[in-house]
Tab-separated table of C-alpha atoms and ligand atoms in Angstrom:
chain	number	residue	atom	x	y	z
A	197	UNK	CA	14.111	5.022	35.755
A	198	UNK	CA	10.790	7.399	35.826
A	199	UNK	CA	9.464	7.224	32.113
A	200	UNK	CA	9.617	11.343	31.998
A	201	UNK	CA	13.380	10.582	32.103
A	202	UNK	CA	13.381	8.472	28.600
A	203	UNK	CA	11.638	11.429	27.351
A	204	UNK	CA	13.945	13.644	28.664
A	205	UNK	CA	16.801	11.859	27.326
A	206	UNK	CA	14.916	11.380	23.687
A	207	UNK	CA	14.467	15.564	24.064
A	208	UNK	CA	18.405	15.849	24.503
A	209	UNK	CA	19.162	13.951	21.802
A	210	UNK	CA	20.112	10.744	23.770
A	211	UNK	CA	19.710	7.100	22.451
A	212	UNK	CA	17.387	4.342	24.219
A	213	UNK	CA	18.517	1.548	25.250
A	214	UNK	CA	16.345	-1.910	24.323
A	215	UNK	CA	15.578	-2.028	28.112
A	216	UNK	CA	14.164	1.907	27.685
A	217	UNK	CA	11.921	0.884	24.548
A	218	UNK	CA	10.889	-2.705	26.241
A	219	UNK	CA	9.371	-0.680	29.159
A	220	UNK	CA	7.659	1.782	26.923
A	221	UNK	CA	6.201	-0.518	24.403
A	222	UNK	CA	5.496	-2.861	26.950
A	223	UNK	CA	4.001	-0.076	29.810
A	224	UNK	CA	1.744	1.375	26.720
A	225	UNK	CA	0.099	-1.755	25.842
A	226	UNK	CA	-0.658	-2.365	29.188
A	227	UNK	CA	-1.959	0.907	30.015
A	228	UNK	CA	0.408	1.838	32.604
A	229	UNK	CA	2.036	4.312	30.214
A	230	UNK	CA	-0.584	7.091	29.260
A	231	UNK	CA	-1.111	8.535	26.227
A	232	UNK	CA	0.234	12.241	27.065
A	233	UNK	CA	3.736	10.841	28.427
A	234	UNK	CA	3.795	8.260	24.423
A	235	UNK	CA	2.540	11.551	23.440
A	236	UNK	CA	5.966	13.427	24.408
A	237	UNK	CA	8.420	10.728	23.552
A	238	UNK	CA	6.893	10.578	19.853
A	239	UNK	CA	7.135	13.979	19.431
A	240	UNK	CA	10.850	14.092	20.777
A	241	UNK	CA	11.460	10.989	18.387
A	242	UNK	CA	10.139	13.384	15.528
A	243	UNK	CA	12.866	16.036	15.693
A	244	UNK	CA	15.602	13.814	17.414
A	245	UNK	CA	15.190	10.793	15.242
A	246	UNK	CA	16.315	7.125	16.158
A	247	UNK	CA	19.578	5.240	15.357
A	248	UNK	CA	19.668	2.088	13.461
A	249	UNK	CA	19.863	-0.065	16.820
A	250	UNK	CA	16.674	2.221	18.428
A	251	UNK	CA	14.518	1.993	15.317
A	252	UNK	CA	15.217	-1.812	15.185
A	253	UNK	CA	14.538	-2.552	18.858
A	254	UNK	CA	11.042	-0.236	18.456
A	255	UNK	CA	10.369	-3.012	15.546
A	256	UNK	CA	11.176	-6.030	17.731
A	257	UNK	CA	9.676	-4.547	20.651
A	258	UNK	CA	6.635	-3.828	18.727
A	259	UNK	CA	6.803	-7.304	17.057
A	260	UNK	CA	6.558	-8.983	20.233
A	261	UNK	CA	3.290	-7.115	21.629
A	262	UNK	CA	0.875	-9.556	20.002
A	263	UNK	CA	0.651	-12.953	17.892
A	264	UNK	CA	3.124	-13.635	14.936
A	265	UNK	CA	1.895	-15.883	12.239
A	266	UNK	CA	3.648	-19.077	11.794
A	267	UNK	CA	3.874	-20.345	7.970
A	268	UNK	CA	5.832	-22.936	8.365
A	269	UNK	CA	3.274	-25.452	7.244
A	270	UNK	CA	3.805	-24.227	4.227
A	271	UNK	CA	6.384	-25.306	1.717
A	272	UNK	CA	8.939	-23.248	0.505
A	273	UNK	CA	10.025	-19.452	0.094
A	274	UNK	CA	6.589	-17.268	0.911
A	275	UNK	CA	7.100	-13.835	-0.297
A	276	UNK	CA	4.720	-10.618	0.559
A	277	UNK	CA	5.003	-7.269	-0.676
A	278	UNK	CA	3.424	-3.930	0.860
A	279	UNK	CA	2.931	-0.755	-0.262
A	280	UNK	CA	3.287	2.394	1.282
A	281	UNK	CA	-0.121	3.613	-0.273
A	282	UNK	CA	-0.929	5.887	-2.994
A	283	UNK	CA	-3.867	6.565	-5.184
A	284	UNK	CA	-4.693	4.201	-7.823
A	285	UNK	CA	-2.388	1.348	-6.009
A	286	UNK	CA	-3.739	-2.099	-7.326
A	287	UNK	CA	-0.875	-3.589	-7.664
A	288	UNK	CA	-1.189	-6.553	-5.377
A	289	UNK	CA	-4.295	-7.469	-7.573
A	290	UNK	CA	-2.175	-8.246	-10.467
A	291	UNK	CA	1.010	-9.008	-8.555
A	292	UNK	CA	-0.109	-11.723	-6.340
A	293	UNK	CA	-1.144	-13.777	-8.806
A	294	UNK	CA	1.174	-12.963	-11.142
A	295	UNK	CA	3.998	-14.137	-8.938
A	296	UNK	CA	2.111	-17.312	-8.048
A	297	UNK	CA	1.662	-18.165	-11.395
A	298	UNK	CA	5.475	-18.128	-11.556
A	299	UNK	CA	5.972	-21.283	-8.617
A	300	UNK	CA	6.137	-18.273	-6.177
A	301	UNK	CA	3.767	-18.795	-2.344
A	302	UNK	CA	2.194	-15.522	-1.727
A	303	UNK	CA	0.889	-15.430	1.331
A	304	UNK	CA	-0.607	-12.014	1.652
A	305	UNK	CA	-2.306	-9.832	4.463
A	306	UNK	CA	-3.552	-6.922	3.698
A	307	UNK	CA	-5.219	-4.069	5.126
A	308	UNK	CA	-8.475	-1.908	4.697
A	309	UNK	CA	-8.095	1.773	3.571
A	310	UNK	CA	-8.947	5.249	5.433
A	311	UNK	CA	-9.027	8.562	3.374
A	312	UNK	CA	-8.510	8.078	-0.479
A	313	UNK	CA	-9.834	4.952	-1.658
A	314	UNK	CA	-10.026	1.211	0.316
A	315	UNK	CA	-7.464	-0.472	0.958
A	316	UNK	CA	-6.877	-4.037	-1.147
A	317	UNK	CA	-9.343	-5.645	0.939
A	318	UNK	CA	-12.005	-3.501	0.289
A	319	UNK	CA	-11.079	-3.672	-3.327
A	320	UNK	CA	-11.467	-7.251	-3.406
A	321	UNK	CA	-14.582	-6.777	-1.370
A	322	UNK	CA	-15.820	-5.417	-4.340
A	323	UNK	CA	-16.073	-8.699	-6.181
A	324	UNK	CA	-19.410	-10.078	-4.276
A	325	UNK	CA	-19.124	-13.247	-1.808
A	326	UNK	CA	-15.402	-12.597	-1.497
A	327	UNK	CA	-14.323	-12.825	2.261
A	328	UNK	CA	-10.865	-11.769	3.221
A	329	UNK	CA	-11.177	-13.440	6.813
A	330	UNK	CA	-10.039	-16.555	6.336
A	331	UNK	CA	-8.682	-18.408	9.640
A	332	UNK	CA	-5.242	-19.278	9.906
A	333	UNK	CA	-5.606	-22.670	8.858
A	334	UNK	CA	-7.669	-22.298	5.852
A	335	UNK	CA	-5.292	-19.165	4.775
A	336	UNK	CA	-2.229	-21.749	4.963
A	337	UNK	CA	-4.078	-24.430	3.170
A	338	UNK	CA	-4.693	-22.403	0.332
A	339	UNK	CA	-1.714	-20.576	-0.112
A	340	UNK	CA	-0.082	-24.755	0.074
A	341	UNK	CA	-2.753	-25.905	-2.412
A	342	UNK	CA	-2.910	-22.666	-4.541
A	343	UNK	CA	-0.177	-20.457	-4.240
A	344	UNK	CA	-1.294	-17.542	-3.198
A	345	UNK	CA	-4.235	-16.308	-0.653
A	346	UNK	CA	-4.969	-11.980	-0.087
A	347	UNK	CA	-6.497	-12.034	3.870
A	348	UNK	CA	-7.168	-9.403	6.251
A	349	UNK	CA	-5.080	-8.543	9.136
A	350	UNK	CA	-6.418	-11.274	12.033
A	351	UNK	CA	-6.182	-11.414	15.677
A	352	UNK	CA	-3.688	-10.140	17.694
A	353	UNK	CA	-1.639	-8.734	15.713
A	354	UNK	CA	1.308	-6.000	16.874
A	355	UNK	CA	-1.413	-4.592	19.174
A	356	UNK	CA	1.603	-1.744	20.042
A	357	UNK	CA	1.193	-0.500	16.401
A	358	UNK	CA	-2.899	-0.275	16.726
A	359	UNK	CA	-2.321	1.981	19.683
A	360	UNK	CA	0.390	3.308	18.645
A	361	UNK	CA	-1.087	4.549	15.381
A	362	UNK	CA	-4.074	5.665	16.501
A	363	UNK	CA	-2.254	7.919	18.379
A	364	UNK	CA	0.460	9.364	16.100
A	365	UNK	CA	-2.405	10.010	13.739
A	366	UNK	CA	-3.771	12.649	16.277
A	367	UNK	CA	-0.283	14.364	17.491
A	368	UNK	CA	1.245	15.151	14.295
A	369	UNK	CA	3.597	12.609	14.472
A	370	UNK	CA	2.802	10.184	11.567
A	371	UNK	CA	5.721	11.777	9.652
A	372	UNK	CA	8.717	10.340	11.035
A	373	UNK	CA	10.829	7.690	9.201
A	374	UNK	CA	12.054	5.873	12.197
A	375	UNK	CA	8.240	5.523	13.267
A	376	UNK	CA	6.704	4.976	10.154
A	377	UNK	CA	9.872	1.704	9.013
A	378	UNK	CA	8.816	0.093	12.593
A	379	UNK	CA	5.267	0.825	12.007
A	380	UNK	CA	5.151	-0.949	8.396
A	381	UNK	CA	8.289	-3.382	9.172
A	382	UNK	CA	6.817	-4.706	12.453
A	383	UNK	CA	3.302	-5.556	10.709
A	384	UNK	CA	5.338	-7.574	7.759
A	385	UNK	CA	7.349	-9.083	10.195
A	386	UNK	CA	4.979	-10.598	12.137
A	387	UNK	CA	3.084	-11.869	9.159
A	388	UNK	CA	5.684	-14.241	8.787
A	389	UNK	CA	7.275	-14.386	5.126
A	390	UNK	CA	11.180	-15.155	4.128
A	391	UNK	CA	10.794	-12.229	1.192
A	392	UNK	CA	9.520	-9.266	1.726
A	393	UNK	CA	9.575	-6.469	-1.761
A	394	UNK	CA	8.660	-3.125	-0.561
A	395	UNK	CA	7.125	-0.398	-2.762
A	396	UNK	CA	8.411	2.962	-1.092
A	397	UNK	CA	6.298	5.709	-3.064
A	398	UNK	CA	7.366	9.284	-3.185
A	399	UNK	CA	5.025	12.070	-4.650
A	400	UNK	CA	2.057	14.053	-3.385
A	401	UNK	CA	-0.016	11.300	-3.118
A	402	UNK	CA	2.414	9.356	-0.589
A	403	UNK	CA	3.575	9.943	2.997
A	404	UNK	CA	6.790	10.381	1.066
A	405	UNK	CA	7.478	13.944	-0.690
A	406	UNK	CA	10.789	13.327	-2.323
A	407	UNK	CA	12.426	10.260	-3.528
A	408	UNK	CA	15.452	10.860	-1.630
A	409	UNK	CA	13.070	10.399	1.357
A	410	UNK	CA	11.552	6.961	0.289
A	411	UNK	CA	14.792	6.167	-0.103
A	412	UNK	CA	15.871	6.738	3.858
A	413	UNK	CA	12.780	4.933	3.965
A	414	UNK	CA	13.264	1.882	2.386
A	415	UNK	CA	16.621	1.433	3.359
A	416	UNK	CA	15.711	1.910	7.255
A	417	UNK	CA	13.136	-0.795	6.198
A	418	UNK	CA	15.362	-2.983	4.282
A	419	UNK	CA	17.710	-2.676	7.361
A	420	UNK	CA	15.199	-3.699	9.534
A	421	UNK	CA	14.221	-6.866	7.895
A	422	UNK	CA	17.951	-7.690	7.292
A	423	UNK	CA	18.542	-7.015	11.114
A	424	UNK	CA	15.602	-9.987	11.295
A	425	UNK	CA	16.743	-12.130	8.886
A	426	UNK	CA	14.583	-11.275	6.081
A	427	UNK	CA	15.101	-10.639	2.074
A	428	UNK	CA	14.269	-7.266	1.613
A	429	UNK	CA	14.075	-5.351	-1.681
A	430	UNK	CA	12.657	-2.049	-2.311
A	431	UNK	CA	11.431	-0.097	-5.697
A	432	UNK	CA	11.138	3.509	-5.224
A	433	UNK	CA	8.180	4.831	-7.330
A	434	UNK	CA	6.459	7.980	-7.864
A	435	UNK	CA	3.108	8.463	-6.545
A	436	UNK	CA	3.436	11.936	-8.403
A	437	UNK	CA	0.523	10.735	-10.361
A	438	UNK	CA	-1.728	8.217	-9.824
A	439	UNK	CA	-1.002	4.702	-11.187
A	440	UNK	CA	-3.085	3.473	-14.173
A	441	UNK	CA	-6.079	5.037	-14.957
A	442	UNK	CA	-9.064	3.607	-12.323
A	443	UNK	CA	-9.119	4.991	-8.685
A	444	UNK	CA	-11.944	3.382	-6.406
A	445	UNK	CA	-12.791	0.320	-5.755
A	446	UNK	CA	-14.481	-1.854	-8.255
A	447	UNK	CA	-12.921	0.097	-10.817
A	448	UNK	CA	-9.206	-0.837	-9.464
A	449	UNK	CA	-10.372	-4.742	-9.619
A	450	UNK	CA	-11.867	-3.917	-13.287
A	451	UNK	CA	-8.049	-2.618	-13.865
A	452	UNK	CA	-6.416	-5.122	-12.417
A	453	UNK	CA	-7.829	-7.983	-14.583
A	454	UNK	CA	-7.448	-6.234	-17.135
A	455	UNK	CA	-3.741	-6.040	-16.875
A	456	UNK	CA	-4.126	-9.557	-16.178
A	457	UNK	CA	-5.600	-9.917	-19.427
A	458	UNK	CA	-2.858	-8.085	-20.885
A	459	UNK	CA	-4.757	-5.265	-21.640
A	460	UNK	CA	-4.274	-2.704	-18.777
A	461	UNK	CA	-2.377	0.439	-18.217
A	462	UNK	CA	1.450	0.369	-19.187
A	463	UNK	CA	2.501	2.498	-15.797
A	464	UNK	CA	0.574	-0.629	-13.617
A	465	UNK	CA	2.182	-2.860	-15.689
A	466	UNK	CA	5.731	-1.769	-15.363
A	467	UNK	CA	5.605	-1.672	-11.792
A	468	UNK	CA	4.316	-5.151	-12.020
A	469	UNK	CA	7.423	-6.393	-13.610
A	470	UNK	CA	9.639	-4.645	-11.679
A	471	UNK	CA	8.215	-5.895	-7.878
A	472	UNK	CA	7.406	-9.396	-9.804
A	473	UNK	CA	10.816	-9.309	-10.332
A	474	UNK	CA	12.447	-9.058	-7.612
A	475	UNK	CA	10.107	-11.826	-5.660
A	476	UNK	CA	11.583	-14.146	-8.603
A	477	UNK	CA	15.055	-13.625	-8.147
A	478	UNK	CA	14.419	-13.301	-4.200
A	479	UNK	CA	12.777	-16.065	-3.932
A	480	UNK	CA	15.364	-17.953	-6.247
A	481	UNK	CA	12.803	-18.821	-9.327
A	482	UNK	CA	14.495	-16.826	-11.587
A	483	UNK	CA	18.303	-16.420	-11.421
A	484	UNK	CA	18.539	-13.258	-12.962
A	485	UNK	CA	16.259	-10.395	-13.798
A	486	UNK	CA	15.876	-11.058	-17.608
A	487	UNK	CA	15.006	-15.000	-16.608
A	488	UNK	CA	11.953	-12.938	-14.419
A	489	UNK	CA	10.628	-11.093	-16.842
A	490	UNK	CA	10.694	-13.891	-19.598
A	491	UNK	CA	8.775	-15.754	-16.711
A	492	UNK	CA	5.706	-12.813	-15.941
A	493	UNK	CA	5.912	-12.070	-19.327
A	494	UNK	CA	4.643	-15.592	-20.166
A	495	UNK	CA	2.760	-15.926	-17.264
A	496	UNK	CA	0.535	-13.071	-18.539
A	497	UNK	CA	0.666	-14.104	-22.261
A	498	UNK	CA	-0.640	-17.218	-21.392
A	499	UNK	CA	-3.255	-16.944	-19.224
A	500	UNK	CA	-1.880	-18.543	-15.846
A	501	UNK	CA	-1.706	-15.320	-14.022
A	502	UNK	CA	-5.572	-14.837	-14.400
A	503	UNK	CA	-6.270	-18.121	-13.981
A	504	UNK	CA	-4.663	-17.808	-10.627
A	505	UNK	CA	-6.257	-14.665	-9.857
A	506	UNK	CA	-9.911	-16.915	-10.598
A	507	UNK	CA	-8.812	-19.307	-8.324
A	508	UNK	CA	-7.810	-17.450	-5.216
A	509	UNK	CA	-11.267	-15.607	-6.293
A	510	UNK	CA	-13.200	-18.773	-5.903
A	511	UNK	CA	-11.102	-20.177	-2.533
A	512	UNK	CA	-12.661	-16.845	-1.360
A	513	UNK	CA	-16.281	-16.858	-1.956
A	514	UNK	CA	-16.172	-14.404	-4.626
A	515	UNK	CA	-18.198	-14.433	-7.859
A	516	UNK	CA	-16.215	-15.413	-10.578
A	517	UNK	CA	-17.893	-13.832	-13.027
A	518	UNK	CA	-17.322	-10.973	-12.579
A	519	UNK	CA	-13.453	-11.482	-13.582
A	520	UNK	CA	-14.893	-13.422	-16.595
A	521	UNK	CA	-16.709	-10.909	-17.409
A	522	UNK	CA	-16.175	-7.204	-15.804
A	523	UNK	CA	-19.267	-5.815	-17.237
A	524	UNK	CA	-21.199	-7.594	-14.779
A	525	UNK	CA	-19.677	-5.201	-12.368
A	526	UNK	CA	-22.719	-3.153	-10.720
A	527	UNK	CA	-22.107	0.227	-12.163
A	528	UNK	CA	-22.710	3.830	-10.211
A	529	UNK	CA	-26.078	5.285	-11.365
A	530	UNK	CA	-24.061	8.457	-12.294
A	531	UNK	CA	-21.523	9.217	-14.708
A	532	UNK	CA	-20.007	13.163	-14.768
A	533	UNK	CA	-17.100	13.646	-17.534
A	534	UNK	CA	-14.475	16.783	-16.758
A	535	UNK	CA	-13.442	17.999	-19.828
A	536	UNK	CA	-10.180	20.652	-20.564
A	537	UNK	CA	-10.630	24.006	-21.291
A	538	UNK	CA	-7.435	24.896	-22.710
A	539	UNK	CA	-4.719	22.879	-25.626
A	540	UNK	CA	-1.371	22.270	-23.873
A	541	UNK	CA	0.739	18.840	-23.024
A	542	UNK	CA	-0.785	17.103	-19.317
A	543	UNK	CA	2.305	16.909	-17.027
A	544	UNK	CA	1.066	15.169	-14.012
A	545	UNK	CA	-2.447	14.568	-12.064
A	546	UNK	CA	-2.140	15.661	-8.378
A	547	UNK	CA	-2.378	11.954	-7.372
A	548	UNK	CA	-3.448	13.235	-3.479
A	549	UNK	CA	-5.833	15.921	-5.162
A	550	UNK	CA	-7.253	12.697	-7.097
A	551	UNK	CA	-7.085	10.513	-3.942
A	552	UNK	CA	-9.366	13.173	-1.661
A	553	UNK	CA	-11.861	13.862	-4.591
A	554	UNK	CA	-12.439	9.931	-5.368
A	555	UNK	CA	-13.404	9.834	-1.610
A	556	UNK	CA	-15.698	12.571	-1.500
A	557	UNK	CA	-17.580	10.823	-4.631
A	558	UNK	CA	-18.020	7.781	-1.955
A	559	UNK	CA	-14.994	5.483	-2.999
A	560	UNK	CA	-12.847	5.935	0.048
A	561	UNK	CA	-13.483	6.730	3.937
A	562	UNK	CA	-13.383	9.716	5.811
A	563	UNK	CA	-13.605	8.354	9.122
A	564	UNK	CA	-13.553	4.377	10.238
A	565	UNK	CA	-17.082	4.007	10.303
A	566	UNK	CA	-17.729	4.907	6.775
A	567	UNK	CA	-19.258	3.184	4.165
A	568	UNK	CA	-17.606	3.030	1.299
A	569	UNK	CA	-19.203	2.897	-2.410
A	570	UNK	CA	-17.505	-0.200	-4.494
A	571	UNK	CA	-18.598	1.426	-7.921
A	572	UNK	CA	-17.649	5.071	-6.873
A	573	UNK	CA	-14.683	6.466	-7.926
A	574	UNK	CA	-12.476	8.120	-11.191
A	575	UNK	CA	-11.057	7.143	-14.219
A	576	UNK	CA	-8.401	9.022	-15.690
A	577	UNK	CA	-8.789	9.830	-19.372
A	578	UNK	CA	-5.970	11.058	-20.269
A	579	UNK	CA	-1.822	10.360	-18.751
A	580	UNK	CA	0.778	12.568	-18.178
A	581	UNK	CA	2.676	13.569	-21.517
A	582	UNK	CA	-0.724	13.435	-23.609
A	583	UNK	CA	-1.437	16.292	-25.929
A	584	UNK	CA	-4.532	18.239	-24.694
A	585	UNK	CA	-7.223	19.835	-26.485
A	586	UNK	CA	-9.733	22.225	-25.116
A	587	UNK	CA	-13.268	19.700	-24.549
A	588	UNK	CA	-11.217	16.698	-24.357
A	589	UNK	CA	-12.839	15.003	-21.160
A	590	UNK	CA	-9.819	14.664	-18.957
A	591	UNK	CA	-11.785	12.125	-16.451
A	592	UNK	CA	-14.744	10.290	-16.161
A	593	UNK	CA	-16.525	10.238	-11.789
A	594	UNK	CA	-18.602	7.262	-11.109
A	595	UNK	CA	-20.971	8.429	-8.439
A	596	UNK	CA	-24.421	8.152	-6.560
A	597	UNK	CA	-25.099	11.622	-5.116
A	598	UNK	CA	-24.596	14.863	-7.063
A	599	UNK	CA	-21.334	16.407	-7.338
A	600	UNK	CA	-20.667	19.845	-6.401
A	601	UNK	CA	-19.707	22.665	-8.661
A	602	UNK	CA	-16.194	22.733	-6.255
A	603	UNK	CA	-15.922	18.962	-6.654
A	604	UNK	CA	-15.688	19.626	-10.483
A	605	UNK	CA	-13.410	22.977	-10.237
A	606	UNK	CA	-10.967	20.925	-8.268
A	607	UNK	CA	-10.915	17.943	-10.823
A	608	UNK	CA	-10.208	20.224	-13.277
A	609	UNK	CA	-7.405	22.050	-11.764
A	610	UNK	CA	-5.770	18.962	-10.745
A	611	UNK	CA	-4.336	17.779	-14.501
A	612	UNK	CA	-1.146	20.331	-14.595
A	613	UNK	CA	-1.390	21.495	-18.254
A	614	UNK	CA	1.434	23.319	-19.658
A	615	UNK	CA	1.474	24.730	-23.129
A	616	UNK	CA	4.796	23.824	-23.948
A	617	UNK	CA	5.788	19.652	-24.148
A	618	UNK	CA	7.477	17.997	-20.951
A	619	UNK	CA	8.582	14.989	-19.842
A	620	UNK	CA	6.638	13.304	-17.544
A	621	UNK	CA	8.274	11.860	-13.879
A	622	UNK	CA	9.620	8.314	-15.032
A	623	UNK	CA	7.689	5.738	-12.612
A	624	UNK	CA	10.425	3.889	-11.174
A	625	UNK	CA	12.919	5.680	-9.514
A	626	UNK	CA	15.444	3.359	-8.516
A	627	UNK	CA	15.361	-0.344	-7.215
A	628	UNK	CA	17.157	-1.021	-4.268
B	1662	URA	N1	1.730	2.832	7.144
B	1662	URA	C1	1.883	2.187	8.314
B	1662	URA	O1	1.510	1.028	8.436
B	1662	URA	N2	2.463	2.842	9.334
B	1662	URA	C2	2.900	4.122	9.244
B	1662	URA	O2	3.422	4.653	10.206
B	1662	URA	C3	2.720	4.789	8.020
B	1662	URA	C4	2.139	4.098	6.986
């Protein structure tokens, strides 16, 4: 079969066959597929979607184009849990070593961030000395000896979805659920834990606009992993606003422990719990959800959750001072507070207006090349059902270079402020 024909059958609304998707994967890794003919078939995939057979071969197929990481040398359940982004998202941070503190092996890979803020390896980047490449043998060690390593993505992995990617990013067609499950499902797949927990985020922050969408979402992901022989559990969660108060880098790590320390936000917290408990009961530590809970609860009360979080910290190479001590943090020379101008009740913070405006003060990346500021970034001042008064400062940018007049209109205009009280979107959705 010519490949214009698969495209032509994708166009008509046909279904492809694992043979069809094997030579496609396959002939675009190996560069005798060009771009423009992927090109077509992705954008025939956008309005014709994929069946539940087509988006899992795509995953397998995808799967299969590079190196999967073997964790059998290490004992037990592993669990991992990924994110489908959003602004403020430093969950992992506490969650990691929350769970491990509980008898749970996190073995997590993570990736770096573009547009917004980093990603959780550039937050942990933050803490100085900390190295996220850690080989394969070293990353198993400690996750055996520990619990619980965060590493980057290493070698050869799903080279299709690199490509791939790279390429949806520039065609307009990022915004397809069968492409985005195999996109996310293949990576977790091949990074080889029995438990994955998914948070699906819906809001204008998140690829997601609705939460009926993150919920075709996570269950075409949930099927996926199933179809592999996989626990999968998803929370849907709004990314309406962002979560907690700190957006950028050192900031989010600043956050984190402090949730660790049982003094952090109550949204971040929540979700905690909620992912926490679903690796418990997943992973068979807890037999029910109130047993999980009971089990963070006093993981966090008593200190094991940090001290797990100072230990993976140290494996690393990372100063552990710093989460002793958070001050020690090196601070942006410039601090610019946006203040209200008129009473009312906040109702949300345009988590993607956030997201873009914490960039362009130097916490995130515009392009792949960029550097990006560990101290830069926002903290929220005030949360969405707060009473407003005209000069409270509504957030607080950590910067280095000046911030323009714009920069400060568009912070202001992002907190919604209505005169009359309302109910702010509840942060967990559903839990699936
Ligand atoms: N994240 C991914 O890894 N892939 C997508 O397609 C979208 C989000």
């Amino acid at each position: 079969m010519r490949f214009v024909d698969i495209i032509e059958k994708k166009k008509n609304g046909g279904s492809l066959t694992r043979e069809e998707i094997h030579d496609w994967i396959s002939g675009y890794v190996d560069g005798r597929i060009p771009d423009y003919q992927t090109s077509a078939l992705l954008m025939a995939i956008i309005f014709r979607g994929m069946n539940e057979e087509e988006t899992f071969y795509l995953t397998d197929e995808m799967l299969r184009s590079g190196d999967r990481i073997d964790l059998s040398g290490i004992e037990g359940l592993k669990a991992d849990k990924h994110s489908t982004g959003g602004v403020g998202d430093k969950t992992s941070l506490v969650l990691a070593p929350l769970a491990a503190a509980c008898g749970v092996k996190m073995a997590k890979m993570s990736g770096r961030g573009l547009g917004f803020t980093g990603g959780t390896i550039d937050k942990l980047e933050s803490i100085s000395g900390f190295s996220a490449e850690l080989p394969r043998e070293d990353f198993i060690r400690q996750v055996n000896e520990i619990g619980l390593a965060i590493a980057g993505q290493t070698g050869n992995l799903v080279p299709a979805d690199k490509k791939l990617y790279a390429l949806r990013d520039v065609t307009g067609t990022v915004d397809s659920i069968p492409l985005i499950a195999s996109s996310i499902m293949s990576k977790k797949l091949a990074a080889g834990s029995d438990v994955i927990v998914l948070d699906v985020k819906y809001g204008s922050g998140a690829f997601m606009k609705t939460p009926e969408e993150a919920g075709k979402l996570a269950e075409t992901m949930i099927r996926i992993g199933t179809m592999a022989g996989k626990k999968v559990r998803a929370v849907i969660s709004s990314m309406v606003s962002p979560l907690g108060n700190a957006v950028g880098n050192s900031l989010e790590v600043i956050e984190a422990v402090q949730t660790l320390k049982g003094q952090g936000p109550e949204d971040l917290l929540q979700l905690c719990m909620e992912i926490g408990s679903l690796i418990l009961q997943e992973t068979g530590k807890a037999g029910s959800e109130t047993e999980a809970k009971e089990m963070l609860s006093a993981a966090l009360a008593e200190g094991s959750a940090l001290e797990k979080l100072r230990q993976m910290v140290i494996r690393q190479g990372g100063d552990v001072r710093l989460i002793d001590d958070t001050d020690l943090f090196e601070k942006a020379p410039l601090l610019t507070q946006v203040c209200a101008s008129e009473d009312g009740y906040l109702e949300s913070i345009d988590a993607l207006a956030i997201g873009n405006l914490a960039m362009r003060a130097g916490a995130g990346r515009a392009r792949k090349e960029d550097q990006i500021d560990p101290a830069a970034g926002i903290l929220l001042k005030k949360k969405p059902g707060d009473r407003i008064c005209a000069g409270d400062v509504l957030a607080e940018a950590y910067h280095r270079q000046s911030l323009s007049a714009e920069w400060m209109r568009e912070c202001k205009a992002a907190f919604v402020i209505r005169k009359e009280e309302t109910k702010p979107v509840s942060l967990i959705h559903s839990i699936l």
